[in-house]
C-alpha cells in the first residue's frame, strides 16, 4: 500500500516542528532531502521565494542548521516581520529581473534558490533566469509546484515553466560535439525532474568542458557494430558498397537509396513504438 508521506525524511521532522504554519505537498519531503542534504550544517545561503506565514523559514533553519543564512523573499511587505526572528527578508516582485539584480547584488552569491512564490510561468521562469548568475558553483535552483504548467490560470501553456525546462534540456544536449552548440547551455549542468519540482544544477567546470570523443589508447575497435543488424541486410550492404572505390561514381545514388530504405524502416518503427507507448499510457 502506498504511504501518504515519507515520515522517515529528515525534513519532515523539521516541518512538523515549525512553530508557524507551512503547507507542503506530501511528495516533496523526500525530494528536499535528496536535493538539500549536502547543504546541511554548512555555511550556505538559502533563499526561499514565498514567505506567507513564515513556517517554512523555521523549517529550513532547523533542517539546515544554525550556520545557514536563511533568506525569505515575498511581495507582501508584512513578511518583514520575520526579521525579528533572525531571518533576512527582501520585499519585491520575483518576476522582475531588476528586483533580483538589486537584491542579489546586496546579498551576494547564493547556494540554493527555492521558488515557492506565486507559481505563474512568468514568475517561475524569470526567477530561474534572473537568479542563475548569482548561484555558487555546486548550487541549485529549485522550482516547486510546476504542476501549474498544466493549469490555465498561470499563463499561456506554450511558455509554461515545464516547456522552458524542456528547452533547457535541449540546450544541455546541444553541448554534444557534433551539434551546432552556439546556443548550448553552459550555465546549467543538469536538469532534474521530480513530481511538480524541477532542479537546475550549477557546476561550471563540468558544463564548460569541451565535448569531444576520447579513446583510452587501447587496441582499435575491430568488432562489427550491430546497430542495423536487425534491419534488412541491404542497409549494411549499401553502406559497404558506397565506401568501395570501384563504386565511387554511384556513391551519391547508393547513399540516397540506403537513406530511403532506412527511413521506411524508421517509419515502421515509429508507428509500432507510438502504439506501444500509447498502450502504456506514456503518450
Ligand atoms: C505558497 S505561498 C509560500 C508558502 C511558504 N513558502 C510555505 O511553505 O509556507 C506563496 C507566497 O508567494 C508570495 N508571492 C506571490 N507572488 C509573488 C511575487 N510576484 N513575488 C514575490 N512573492 C510572491 C505570496 O505573497 C505568498 O506569500
PDB file of C-alpha atoms and ligand atoms in Angstrom:
ATOM      1  CA  UNK A   1       0.000   0.000   0.000  1.00  0.00           C
ATOM      2  CA  UNK A   2       1.386   3.440  -0.836  1.00  0.00           C
ATOM      3  CA  UNK A   3       2.248   5.761   2.059  1.00  0.00           C
ATOM      4  CA  UNK A   4       0.956   9.312   2.206  1.00  0.00           C
ATOM      5  CA  UNK A   5       4.165  10.945   3.432  1.00  0.00           C
ATOM      6  CA  UNK A   6       7.750   9.784   3.780  1.00  0.00           C
ATOM      7  CA  UNK A   7       7.837  10.199   7.559  1.00  0.00           C
ATOM      8  CA  UNK A   8      11.435   8.976   7.647  1.00  0.00           C
ATOM      9  CA  UNK A   9      12.648  12.036   5.749  1.00  0.00           C
ATOM     10  CA  UNK A  10      14.584  14.413   7.987  1.00  0.00           C
ATOM     11  CA  UNK A  11      12.919  17.495   6.610  1.00  0.00           C
ATOM     12  CA  UNK A  12       9.514  16.127   7.580  1.00  0.00           C
ATOM     13  CA  UNK A  13      10.554  16.293  11.235  1.00  0.00           C
ATOM     14  CA  UNK A  14      11.607  19.933  10.809  1.00  0.00           C
ATOM     15  CA  UNK A  15       8.295  20.623   9.052  1.00  0.00           C
ATOM     16  CA  UNK A  16       6.282  19.211  11.953  1.00  0.00           C
ATOM     17  CA  UNK A  17       8.466  21.079  14.440  1.00  0.00           C
ATOM     18  CA  UNK A  18       7.999  24.505  12.824  1.00  0.00           C
ATOM     19  CA  UNK A  19       6.204  26.883  15.208  1.00  0.00           C
ATOM     20  CA  UNK A  20       4.270  28.537  12.334  1.00  0.00           C
ATOM     21  CA  UNK A  21       2.092  27.315   9.503  1.00  0.00           C
ATOM     22  CA  UNK A  22       3.580  25.966   6.277  1.00  0.00           C
ATOM     23  CA  UNK A  23       1.887  23.949   3.558  1.00  0.00           C
ATOM     24  CA  UNK A  24       3.945  21.472   1.545  1.00  0.00           C
ATOM     25  CA  UNK A  25       2.925  18.659  -0.783  1.00  0.00           C
ATOM     26  CA  UNK A  26       3.254  15.156   0.746  1.00  0.00           C
ATOM     27  CA  UNK A  27       5.617  14.062  -2.049  1.00  0.00           C
ATOM     28  CA  UNK A  28       8.089  16.933  -1.572  1.00  0.00           C
ATOM     29  CA  UNK A  29       9.845  15.831   1.629  1.00  0.00           C
ATOM     30  CA  UNK A  30      11.962  13.044   0.102  1.00  0.00           C
ATOM     31  CA  UNK A  31      12.840  15.360  -2.794  1.00  0.00           C
ATOM     32  CA  UNK A  32      14.002  18.074  -0.386  1.00  0.00           C
ATOM     33  CA  UNK A  33      16.134  15.518   1.474  1.00  0.00           C
ATOM     34  CA  UNK A  34      17.719  14.341  -1.767  1.00  0.00           C
ATOM     35  CA  UNK A  35      18.422  17.855  -3.035  1.00  0.00           C
ATOM     36  CA  UNK A  36      19.373  19.662   0.171  1.00  0.00           C
ATOM     37  CA  UNK A  37      21.149  17.118   2.393  1.00  0.00           C
ATOM     38  CA  UNK A  38      24.563  18.132   1.044  1.00  0.00           C
ATOM     39  CA  UNK A  39      23.964  21.676   2.339  1.00  0.00           C
ATOM     40  CA  UNK A  40      23.202  20.654   5.929  1.00  0.00           C
ATOM     41  CA  UNK A  41      25.332  22.114   8.735  1.00  0.00           C
ATOM     42  CA  UNK A  42      27.349  24.244   6.329  1.00  0.00           C
ATOM     43  CA  UNK A  43      27.838  27.972   5.939  1.00  0.00           C
ATOM     44  CA  UNK A  44      25.498  28.281   2.986  1.00  0.00           C
ATOM     45  CA  UNK A  45      22.997  30.856   1.755  1.00  0.00           C
ATOM     46  CA  UNK A  46      19.475  29.521   1.224  1.00  0.00           C
ATOM     47  CA  UNK A  47      16.824  31.765  -0.295  1.00  0.00           C
ATOM     48  CA  UNK A  48      13.143  30.855  -0.447  1.00  0.00           C
ATOM     49  CA  UNK A  49      10.702  32.848  -2.575  1.00  0.00           C
ATOM     50  CA  UNK A  50       7.333  32.873  -0.806  1.00  0.00           C
ATOM     51  CA  UNK A  51       7.185  33.519   2.937  1.00  0.00           C
ATOM     52  CA  UNK A  52       3.425  33.563   3.634  1.00  0.00           C
ATOM     53  CA  UNK A  53       3.010  32.547   7.303  1.00  0.00           C
ATOM     54  CA  UNK A  54       6.747  32.153   7.919  1.00  0.00           C
ATOM     55  CA  UNK A  55       6.542  28.444   8.812  1.00  0.00           C
ATOM     56  CA  UNK A  56       8.920  27.251   6.109  1.00  0.00           C
ATOM     57  CA  UNK A  57      11.645  29.717   7.190  1.00  0.00           C
ATOM     58  CA  UNK A  58      11.782  27.972  10.587  1.00  0.00           C
ATOM     59  CA  UNK A  59      11.649  24.576   8.921  1.00  0.00           C
ATOM     60  CA  UNK A  60      14.709  25.396   6.763  1.00  0.00           C
ATOM     61  CA  UNK A  61      16.644  26.776   9.702  1.00  0.00           C
ATOM     62  CA  UNK A  62      16.006  23.642  11.750  1.00  0.00           C
ATOM     63  CA  UNK A  63      16.870  21.340   8.842  1.00  0.00           C
ATOM     64  CA  UNK A  64      19.961  23.152   7.518  1.00  0.00           C
ATOM     65  CA  UNK A  65      21.443  24.124  10.890  1.00  0.00           C
ATOM     66  CA  UNK A  66      22.395  27.391  12.532  1.00  0.00           C
ATOM     67  CA  UNK A  67      25.318  28.115  10.176  1.00  0.00           C
ATOM     68  CA  UNK A  68      22.980  28.575   7.203  1.00  0.00           C
ATOM     69  CA  UNK A  69      21.891  32.041   6.167  1.00  0.00           C
ATOM     70  CA  UNK A  70      18.129  31.790   5.577  1.00  0.00           C
ATOM     71  CA  UNK A  71      16.589  34.469   3.364  1.00  0.00           C
ATOM     72  CA  UNK A  72      12.918  34.986   2.515  1.00  0.00           C
ATOM     73  CA  UNK A  73      11.570  36.930  -0.485  1.00  0.00           C
ATOM     74  CA  UNK A  74       7.933  37.983  -0.801  1.00  0.00           C
ATOM     75  CA  UNK A  75       5.857  40.673  -2.449  1.00  0.00           C
ATOM     76  CA  UNK A  76       3.836  41.083   0.715  1.00  0.00           C
ATOM     77  CA  UNK A  77       5.520  43.754   2.919  1.00  0.00           C
ATOM     78  CA  UNK A  78       4.137  42.038   6.033  1.00  0.00           C
ATOM     79  CA  UNK A  79       6.776  39.347   5.553  1.00  0.00           C
ATOM     80  CA  UNK A  80       9.280  41.821   7.054  1.00  0.00           C
ATOM     81  CA  UNK A  81       8.032  40.829  10.494  1.00  0.00           C
ATOM     82  CA  UNK A  82      10.172  37.666  10.373  1.00  0.00           C
ATOM     83  CA  UNK A  83      13.318  39.787  10.552  1.00  0.00           C
ATOM     84  CA  UNK A  84      12.897  39.822  14.336  1.00  0.00           C
ATOM     85  CA  UNK A  85      13.493  36.038  14.315  1.00  0.00           C
ATOM     86  CA  UNK A  86      16.840  36.446  12.608  1.00  0.00           C
ATOM     87  CA  UNK A  87      15.778  35.858   9.009  1.00  0.00           C
ATOM     88  CA  UNK A  88      16.791  38.208   6.197  1.00  0.00           C
ATOM     89  CA  UNK A  89      13.688  39.356   4.340  1.00  0.00           C
ATOM     90  CA  UNK A  90      13.511  41.133   0.977  1.00  0.00           C
ATOM     91  CA  UNK A  91      10.298  42.570  -0.417  1.00  0.00           C
ATOM     92  CA  UNK A  92       9.810  42.595  -4.176  1.00  0.00           C
ATOM     93  CA  UNK A  93       8.346  41.010  -7.290  1.00  0.00           C
ATOM     94  CA  UNK A  94      10.051  37.770  -8.282  1.00  0.00           C
ATOM     95  CA  UNK A  95       9.092  38.301 -11.941  1.00  0.00           C
ATOM     96  CA  UNK A  96      11.298  41.409 -12.213  1.00  0.00           C
ATOM     97  CA  UNK A  97      14.918  40.942 -13.222  1.00  0.00           C
ATOM     98  CA  UNK A  98      15.738  44.396 -11.815  1.00  0.00           C
ATOM     99  CA  UNK A  99      14.482  43.281  -8.355  1.00  0.00           C
ATOM    100  CA  UNK A 100      16.757  40.230  -8.440  1.00  0.00           C
ATOM    101  CA  UNK A 101      19.789  42.188  -9.643  1.00  0.00           C
ATOM    102  CA  UNK A 102      19.405  44.747  -6.899  1.00  0.00           C
ATOM    103  CA  UNK A 103      18.631  42.182  -4.182  1.00  0.00           C
ATOM    104  CA  UNK A 104      21.271  39.624  -5.097  1.00  0.00           C
ATOM    105  CA  UNK A 105      23.927  42.291  -5.557  1.00  0.00           C
ATOM    106  CA  UNK A 106      23.366  43.192  -1.924  1.00  0.00           C
ATOM    107  CA  UNK A 107      23.095  39.561  -0.683  1.00  0.00           C
ATOM    108  CA  UNK A 108      25.994  38.122  -2.701  1.00  0.00           C
ATOM    109  CA  UNK A 109      26.196  34.624  -4.160  1.00  0.00           C
ATOM    110  CA  UNK A 110      23.574  32.092  -3.098  1.00  0.00           C
ATOM    111  CA  UNK A 111      23.780  28.284  -2.830  1.00  0.00           C
ATOM    112  CA  UNK A 112      20.088  27.444  -3.059  1.00  0.00           C
ATOM    113  CA  UNK A 113      17.103  29.267  -4.525  1.00  0.00           C
ATOM    114  CA  UNK A 114      13.789  27.581  -3.734  1.00  0.00           C
ATOM    115  CA  UNK A 115      10.857  29.089  -5.582  1.00  0.00           C
ATOM    116  CA  UNK A 116       7.580  28.636  -3.695  1.00  0.00           C
ATOM    117  CA  UNK A 117       6.196  32.023  -4.717  1.00  0.00           C
ATOM    118  CA  UNK A 118       3.284  32.924  -6.970  1.00  0.00           C
ATOM    119  CA  UNK A 119       3.828  29.983  -9.405  1.00  0.00           C
ATOM    120  CA  UNK A 120       2.835  31.790 -12.624  1.00  0.00           C
ATOM    121  CA  UNK A 121       5.027  30.830 -15.589  1.00  0.00           C
ATOM    122  CA  UNK A 122       6.482  34.329 -15.761  1.00  0.00           C
ATOM    123  CA  UNK A 123       7.327  34.322 -12.045  1.00  0.00           C
ATOM    124  CA  UNK A 124       8.966  30.879 -12.233  1.00  0.00           C
ATOM    125  CA  UNK A 125      10.912  31.482 -15.454  1.00  0.00           C
ATOM    126  CA  UNK A 126      12.070  34.986 -14.515  1.00  0.00           C
ATOM    127  CA  UNK A 127      13.190  33.722 -11.092  1.00  0.00           C
ATOM    128  CA  UNK A 128      15.253  30.943 -12.661  1.00  0.00           C
ATOM    129  CA  UNK A 129      16.779  33.164 -15.348  1.00  0.00           C
ATOM    130  CA  UNK A 130      17.464  36.157 -13.122  1.00  0.00           C
ATOM    131  CA  UNK A 131      18.982  34.259 -10.195  1.00  0.00           C
ATOM    132  CA  UNK A 132      21.187  31.952 -12.277  1.00  0.00           C
ATOM    133  CA  UNK A 133      24.139  34.386 -12.496  1.00  0.00           C
ATOM    134  CA  UNK A 134      24.171  34.606  -8.684  1.00  0.00           C
ATOM    135  CA  UNK A 135      24.375  30.871  -7.870  1.00  0.00           C
ATOM    136  CA  UNK A 136      27.574  29.473  -6.346  1.00  0.00           C
ATOM    137  CA  UNK A 137      29.248  26.593  -8.122  1.00  0.00           C
ATOM    138  CA  UNK A 138      27.605  23.414  -6.847  1.00  0.00           C
ATOM    139  CA  UNK A 139      24.400  25.298  -6.085  1.00  0.00           C
ATOM    140  CA  UNK A 140      20.852  24.698  -7.271  1.00  0.00           C
ATOM    141  CA  UNK A 141      17.694  26.486  -8.287  1.00  0.00           C
ATOM    142  CA  UNK A 142      14.613  24.514  -7.288  1.00  0.00           C
ATOM    143  CA  UNK A 143      11.247  25.470  -8.700  1.00  0.00           C
ATOM    144  CA  UNK A 144       8.310  23.842  -6.961  1.00  0.00           C
ATOM    145  CA  UNK A 145       4.652  23.459  -7.829  1.00  0.00           C
ATOM    146  CA  UNK A 146       5.440  23.021 -11.520  1.00  0.00           C
ATOM    147  CA  UNK A 147       2.054  21.307 -11.729  1.00  0.00           C
ATOM    148  CA  UNK A 148       0.833  24.819 -12.586  1.00  0.00           C
ATOM    149  CA  UNK A 149       2.377  24.305 -16.053  1.00  0.00           C
ATOM    150  CA  UNK A 150      -0.664  22.162 -16.832  1.00  0.00           C
ATOM    151  CA  UNK A 151      -3.198  24.667 -15.460  1.00  0.00           C
ATOM    152  CA  UNK A 152      -4.779  27.546 -17.357  1.00  0.00           C
ATOM    153  CA  UNK A 153      -4.730  30.187 -14.633  1.00  0.00           C
ATOM    154  CA  UNK A 154      -0.931  30.529 -14.506  1.00  0.00           C
ATOM    155  CA  UNK A 155      -0.178  31.719 -18.056  1.00  0.00           C
ATOM    156  CA  UNK A 156      -0.185  30.584 -21.662  1.00  0.00           C
ATOM    157  CA  UNK A 157       0.853  26.941 -21.646  1.00  0.00           C
ATOM    158  CA  UNK A 158       3.073  27.337 -24.710  1.00  0.00           C
ATOM    159  CA  UNK A 159       5.563  29.126 -22.469  1.00  0.00           C
ATOM    160  CA  UNK A 160       4.911  27.193 -19.286  1.00  0.00           C
ATOM    161  CA  UNK A 161       7.748  26.582 -16.843  1.00  0.00           C
ATOM    162  CA  UNK A 162       7.908  22.906 -17.839  1.00  0.00           C
ATOM    163  CA  UNK A 163       8.197  23.845 -21.529  1.00  0.00           C
ATOM    164  CA  UNK A 164      11.015  26.246 -20.614  1.00  0.00           C
ATOM    165  CA  UNK A 165      12.721  23.437 -18.643  1.00  0.00           C
ATOM    166  CA  UNK A 166      12.394  21.106 -21.640  1.00  0.00           C
ATOM    167  CA  UNK A 167      14.114  23.755 -23.760  1.00  0.00           C
ATOM    168  CA  UNK A 168      16.928  23.848 -21.202  1.00  0.00           C
ATOM    169  CA  UNK A 169      17.341  20.091 -21.659  1.00  0.00           C
ATOM    170  CA  UNK A 170      17.680  20.599 -25.433  1.00  0.00           C
ATOM    171  CA  UNK A 171      20.334  23.231 -24.766  1.00  0.00           C
ATOM    172  CA  UNK A 172      22.226  20.940 -22.369  1.00  0.00           C
ATOM    173  CA  UNK A 173      22.252  18.184 -25.006  1.00  0.00           C
ATOM    174  CA  UNK A 174      23.446  20.621 -27.675  1.00  0.00           C
ATOM    175  CA  UNK A 175      26.782  20.717 -25.858  1.00  0.00           C
ATOM    176  CA  UNK A 176      27.479  17.409 -27.621  1.00  0.00           C
ATOM    177  CA  UNK A 177      30.322  17.999 -30.081  1.00  0.00           C
ATOM    178  CA  UNK A 178      28.513  17.258 -33.327  1.00  0.00           C
ATOM    179  CA  UNK A 179      25.661  19.697 -32.851  1.00  0.00           C
ATOM    180  CA  UNK A 180      25.671  23.370 -33.561  1.00  0.00           C
ATOM    181  CA  UNK A 181      26.474  24.261 -29.981  1.00  0.00           C
ATOM    182  CA  UNK A 182      26.323  28.026 -30.272  1.00  0.00           C
ATOM    183  CA  UNK A 183      23.127  28.017 -28.227  1.00  0.00           C
ATOM    184  CA  UNK A 184      24.235  25.248 -25.911  1.00  0.00           C
ATOM    185  CA  UNK A 185      23.630  25.588 -22.207  1.00  0.00           C
ATOM    186  CA  UNK A 186      26.801  26.480 -20.324  1.00  0.00           C
ATOM    187  CA  UNK A 187      25.167  27.934 -17.222  1.00  0.00           C
ATOM    188  CA  UNK A 188      23.275  24.838 -16.095  1.00  0.00           C
ATOM    189  CA  UNK A 189      24.991  21.483 -15.824  1.00  0.00           C
ATOM    190  CA  UNK A 190      21.919  19.297 -15.435  1.00  0.00           C
ATOM    191  CA  UNK A 191      18.160  19.456 -15.112  1.00  0.00           C
ATOM    192  CA  UNK A 192      16.369  17.117 -12.724  1.00  0.00           C
ATOM    193  CA  UNK A 193      12.630  16.412 -12.702  1.00  0.00           C
ATOM    194  CA  UNK A 194      10.522  15.192  -9.785  1.00  0.00           C
ATOM    195  CA  UNK A 195       6.757  15.287  -9.307  1.00  0.00           C
ATOM    196  CA  UNK A 196       5.999  19.001  -9.650  1.00  0.00           C
ATOM    197  CA  UNK A 197       9.581  20.003  -8.779  1.00  0.00           C
ATOM    198  CA  UNK A 198      12.403  20.872 -11.174  1.00  0.00           C
ATOM    199  CA  UNK A 199      16.007  21.310 -10.021  1.00  0.00           C
ATOM    200  CA  UNK A 200      18.578  23.192 -12.093  1.00  0.00           C
ATOM    201  CA  UNK A 201      22.078  22.142 -11.026  1.00  0.00           C
ATOM    202  CA  UNK A 202      25.006  24.521 -11.434  1.00  0.00           C
ATOM    203  CA  UNK A 203      28.504  23.107 -11.972  1.00  0.00           C
ATOM    204  CA  UNK A 204      30.594  25.481 -14.061  1.00  0.00           C
ATOM    205  CA  UNK A 205      33.654  23.290 -14.611  1.00  0.00           C
ATOM    206  CA  UNK A 206      31.543  20.356 -15.824  1.00  0.00           C
ATOM    207  CA  UNK A 207      29.195  22.365 -18.039  1.00  0.00           C
ATOM    208  CA  UNK A 208      32.097  24.197 -19.676  1.00  0.00           C
ATOM    209  CA  UNK A 209      34.034  21.036 -20.556  1.00  0.00           C
ATOM    210  CA  UNK A 210      34.614  20.726 -24.292  1.00  0.00           C
ATOM    211  CA  UNK A 211      32.566  17.817 -25.604  1.00  0.00           C
ATOM    212  CA  UNK A 212      34.785  15.523 -27.655  1.00  0.00           C
ATOM    213  CA  UNK A 213      35.264  11.807 -28.198  1.00  0.00           C
ATOM    214  CA  UNK A 214      38.070  10.269 -26.174  1.00  0.00           C
ATOM    215  CA  UNK A 215      39.930   6.993 -26.646  1.00  0.00           C
ATOM    216  CA  UNK A 216      41.650   5.009 -23.948  1.00  0.00           C
ATOM    217  CA  UNK A 217      44.710   4.270 -26.109  1.00  0.00           C
ATOM    218  CA  UNK A 218      43.965   0.544 -26.302  1.00  0.00           C
ATOM    219  CA  UNK A 219      43.757  -1.542 -29.460  1.00  0.00           C
ATOM    220  CA  UNK A 220      41.330  -0.170 -32.040  1.00  0.00           C
ATOM    221  CA  UNK A 221      37.794  -1.472 -32.115  1.00  0.00           C
ATOM    222  CA  UNK A 222      37.570  -4.253 -34.674  1.00  0.00           C
ATOM    223  CA  UNK A 223      34.189  -5.712 -33.778  1.00  0.00           C
ATOM    224  CA  UNK A 224      31.320  -5.005 -36.161  1.00  0.00           C
ATOM    225  CA  UNK A 225      28.730  -2.519 -34.945  1.00  0.00           C
ATOM    226  CA  UNK A 226      25.353  -4.303 -34.970  1.00  0.00           C
ATOM    227  CA  UNK A 227      23.197  -1.148 -34.877  1.00  0.00           C
ATOM    228  CA  UNK A 228      21.283  -2.046 -38.048  1.00  0.00           C
ATOM    229  CA  UNK A 229      21.722  -5.825 -37.744  1.00  0.00           C
ATOM    230  CA  UNK A 230      18.027  -6.338 -37.072  1.00  0.00           C
ATOM    231  CA  UNK A 231      17.171  -4.307 -40.182  1.00  0.00           C
ATOM    232  CA  UNK A 232      17.318  -5.795 -43.712  1.00  0.00           C
ATOM    233  CA  UNK A 233      20.855  -6.724 -44.755  1.00  0.00           C
ATOM    234  CA  UNK A 234      20.683  -4.361 -47.734  1.00  0.00           C
ATOM    235  CA  UNK A 235      21.174  -1.357 -45.437  1.00  0.00           C
ATOM    236  CA  UNK A 236      24.621  -2.543 -44.339  1.00  0.00           C
ATOM    237  CA  UNK A 237      25.437  -3.783 -47.868  1.00  0.00           C
ATOM    238  CA  UNK A 238      24.671  -0.395 -49.422  1.00  0.00           C
ATOM    239  CA  UNK A 239      26.903   1.289 -46.838  1.00  0.00           C
ATOM    240  CA  UNK A 240      29.772  -1.077 -47.676  1.00  0.00           C
ATOM    241  CA  UNK A 241      29.289  -0.631 -51.418  1.00  0.00           C
ATOM    242  CA  UNK A 242      29.208   3.155 -51.231  1.00  0.00           C
ATOM    243  CA  UNK A 243      32.594   3.042 -49.484  1.00  0.00           C
ATOM    244  CA  UNK A 244      34.201   0.842 -52.149  1.00  0.00           C
ATOM    245  CA  UNK A 245      36.494   2.551 -54.650  1.00  0.00           C
ATOM    246  CA  UNK A 246      35.052   0.916 -57.781  1.00  0.00           C
ATOM    247  CA  UNK A 247      31.549   2.068 -56.820  1.00  0.00           C
ATOM    248  CA  UNK A 248      32.556   5.641 -56.132  1.00  0.00           C
ATOM    249  CA  UNK A 249      30.675   7.021 -59.176  1.00  0.00           C
ATOM    250  CA  UNK A 250      27.449   5.615 -57.739  1.00  0.00           C
ATOM    251  CA  UNK A 251      28.211   6.785 -54.240  1.00  0.00           C
ATOM    252  CA  UNK A 252      25.551   9.501 -54.131  1.00  0.00           C
ATOM    253  CA  UNK A 253      22.911   7.184 -55.560  1.00  0.00           C
ATOM    254  CA  UNK A 254      23.826   4.299 -53.197  1.00  0.00           C
ATOM    255  CA  UNK A 255      23.695   6.566 -50.166  1.00  0.00           C
ATOM    256  CA  UNK A 256      20.356   8.037 -51.204  1.00  0.00           C
ATOM    257  CA  UNK A 257      18.923   4.570 -51.727  1.00  0.00           C
ATOM    258  CA  UNK A 258      20.202   3.457 -48.331  1.00  0.00           C
ATOM    259  CA  UNK A 259      18.732   6.525 -46.649  1.00  0.00           C
ATOM    260  CA  UNK A 260      15.350   5.953 -48.288  1.00  0.00           C
ATOM    261  CA  UNK A 261      15.204   2.298 -47.222  1.00  0.00           C
ATOM    262  CA  UNK A 262      16.322   3.220 -43.706  1.00  0.00           C
ATOM    263  CA  UNK A 263      13.603   5.895 -43.474  1.00  0.00           C
ATOM    264  CA  UNK A 264      10.940   3.371 -44.478  1.00  0.00           C
ATOM    265  CA  UNK A 265      12.076   1.189 -41.564  1.00  0.00           C
ATOM    266  CA  UNK A 266      12.212   4.178 -39.215  1.00  0.00           C
ATOM    267  CA  UNK A 267       8.625   4.985 -40.163  1.00  0.00           C
ATOM    268  CA  UNK A 268       7.638   1.391 -39.441  1.00  0.00           C
ATOM    269  CA  UNK A 269       9.315   1.512 -36.013  1.00  0.00           C
ATOM    270  CA  UNK A 270       7.795   4.962 -35.314  1.00  0.00           C
ATOM    271  CA  UNK A 271       4.289   3.580 -35.859  1.00  0.00           C
ATOM    272  CA  UNK A 272       4.814   0.491 -33.697  1.00  0.00           C
ATOM    273  CA  UNK A 273       6.656   2.483 -30.984  1.00  0.00           C
ATOM    274  CA  UNK A 274       3.828   5.007 -30.806  1.00  0.00           C
ATOM    275  CA  UNK A 275       1.279   2.210 -30.443  1.00  0.00           C
ATOM    276  CA  UNK A 276       3.402   0.588 -27.726  1.00  0.00           C
ATOM    277  CA  UNK A 277       3.836   3.840 -25.707  1.00  0.00           C
ATOM    278  CA  UNK A 278       0.124   4.618 -26.049  1.00  0.00           C
ATOM    279  CA  UNK A 279      -0.742   1.188 -24.675  1.00  0.00           C
ATOM    280  CA  UNK A 280       1.366   2.059 -21.591  1.00  0.00           C
ATOM    281  CA  UNK A 281      -0.293   5.490 -21.245  1.00  0.00           C
ATOM    282  CA  UNK A 282       3.061   7.268 -21.705  1.00  0.00           C
ATOM    283  CA  UNK A 283       1.928   9.378 -24.644  1.00  0.00           C
TER     284      UNK A 283
HETATM  285  C1  LIG B   1       2.730  29.285  -1.485  1.00  0.00           C
HETATM  286  S1  LIG B   1       2.968  30.738  -0.544  1.00  0.00           S
HETATM  287  C2  LIG B   1       4.501  30.426   0.254  1.00  0.00           C
HETATM  288  C3  LIG B   1       4.437  29.371   1.264  1.00  0.00           C
HETATM  289  C4  LIG B   1       5.675  29.177   2.083  1.00  0.00           C
HETATM  290  N1  LIG B   1       6.866  29.023   1.283  1.00  0.00           N
HETATM  291  C5  LIG B   1       5.475  27.938   2.925  1.00  0.00           C
HETATM  292  O1  LIG B   1       5.999  26.879   2.558  1.00  0.00           O
HETATM  293  O2  LIG B   1       4.797  28.021   3.928  1.00  0.00           O
HETATM  294  C6  LIG B   1       3.313  31.866  -1.794  1.00  0.00           C
HETATM  295  C7  LIG B   1       3.865  33.207  -1.386  1.00  0.00           C
HETATM  296  O3  LIG B   1       4.400  33.825  -2.546  1.00  0.00           O
HETATM  297  C8  LIG B   1       4.160  35.206  -2.481  1.00  0.00           C
HETATM  298  N2  LIG B   1       4.164  35.783  -3.837  1.00  0.00           N
HETATM  299  C9  LIG B   1       3.175  35.733  -4.769  1.00  0.00           C
HETATM  300  N3  LIG B   1       3.534  36.386  -5.873  1.00  0.00           N
HETATM  301  C10 LIG B   1       4.787  36.864  -5.660  1.00  0.00           C
HETATM  302  C11 LIG B   1       5.680  37.617  -6.447  1.00  0.00           C
HETATM  303  N4  LIG B   1       5.381  38.024  -7.687  1.00  0.00           N
HETATM  304  N5  LIG B   1       6.895  37.919  -5.917  1.00  0.00           N
HETATM  305  C12 LIG B   1       7.225  37.533  -4.676  1.00  0.00           C
HETATM  306  N6  LIG B   1       6.397  36.798  -3.887  1.00  0.00           N
HETATM  307  C13 LIG B   1       5.189  36.470  -4.363  1.00  0.00           C
HETATM  308  C14 LIG B   1       2.817  35.324  -1.812  1.00  0.00           C
HETATM  309  O4  LIG B   1       2.648  36.610  -1.224  1.00  0.00           O
HETATM  310  C15 LIG B   1       2.853  34.180  -0.797  1.00  0.00           C
HETATM  311  O5  LIG B   1       3.275  34.614   0.466  1.00  0.00           O
END
